[in-house]
Amino acid sequence: MDSNEEKNIETAETAFTLECSVNGHSISTEVPPTRRLLNVLREDLELTGTKRACELGRCGACMVLIDGQPVNACLTMAYQCSGAEITTIEGLSEAGLHPVQQAFLEEGGFQCGYCTPGMVISVVALLAENPKPTQEDVEEALSGNLCRCTGYGGIMRAVNKAIERGVS
């Protein structure tokens, strides 16, 4: 047996069927139990808006919503998502730009754009839970998201614009 055959046998023996909803679409896919959600989204489902960066849960570039809660996809094992509703940045904009994305665009809440999907996901989750957050609430909600380019001015203006518009 060559190494590919061994790998296929090992995967077949240990794989489980991940059944969940991603961006409103039901999926069912065979996944090894050691596979992270980030890899399933990017490699298997080709949803590359969820970014791979630190892979340690420190930067927020891989943020997705799982049952409405912001979660680092790099720290989430795929098996933990069985039966869950997962929303990626692509899912927010299936019917056009989400109002939070529009606010980021209007206020220059991005520069290189790498952190933007995670920032937007975190803001969407915050405003769904608390449509009138304080500045402290916003800072806490974004504390798991790092931006190395903008200095956060445009990001905070975008969040405040979304709040003013009553986005929830």
Short mmCIF file of C-alpha atoms in Angstrom, two decimals, residues 16 18 29 31-45 50 52-58 62 64 66 72-81 86:
data_model
loop_
_atom_site.label_atom_id
_atom_site.label_comp_id
_atom_site.label_asym_id
_atom_site.label_seq_id
_atom_site.Cartn_x
_atom_site.Cartn_y
_atom_site.Cartn_z
CA PHE A 16 -17.74 11.76 10.08
CA LEU A 18 -20.79 17.11 8.90
CA THR A 29 -19.79 16.44 3.74
CA VAL A 31 -14.77 15.41 7.29
CA PRO A 32 -11.92 13.96 9.35
CA PRO A 33 -12.46 14.67 13.07
CA THR A 34 -9.26 16.72 13.18
CA ARG A 35 -10.42 19.19 10.50
CA ARG A 36 -11.03 22.76 11.52
CA LEU A 37 -14.02 24.76 10.36
CA LEU A 38 -11.68 27.26 8.70
CA ASN A 39 -10.33 24.53 6.40
CA VAL A 40 -13.79 23.22 5.57
CA LEU A 41 -14.99 26.70 4.63
CA ARG A 42 -11.96 27.75 2.59
CA GLU A 43 -10.81 24.47 1.02
CA ASP A 44 -13.90 22.29 0.78
CA LEU A 45 -16.61 24.92 0.25
CA THR A 50 -13.06 33.87 5.87
CA ARG A 52 -6.53 32.43 7.41
CA ALA A 53 -4.04 34.45 9.44
CA CYS A 54 -2.72 33.71 12.93
CA GLU A 55 -4.50 30.33 13.31
CA LEU A 56 -4.35 30.90 17.09
CA GLY A 57 -7.59 32.81 17.62
CA ARG A 58 -5.84 36.12 18.24
CA CYS A 62 -11.40 34.04 10.42
CA VAL A 64 -17.81 33.60 11.36
CA ILE A 66 -22.27 30.11 14.43
CA ASN A 72 -12.95 32.07 15.38
CA ALA A 73 -13.16 29.43 12.65
CA CYS A 74 -9.48 28.60 13.17
CA LEU A 75 -10.23 27.35 16.70
CA THR A 76 -13.46 25.56 15.90
CA MET A 77 -13.38 21.91 14.98
CA ALA A 78 -15.76 20.97 12.18
CA TYR A 79 -17.47 18.29 14.29
CA GLN A 80 -18.53 21.03 16.73
CA CYS A 81 -20.68 22.53 13.98
CA ILE A 86 -22.93 29.09 10.01
#
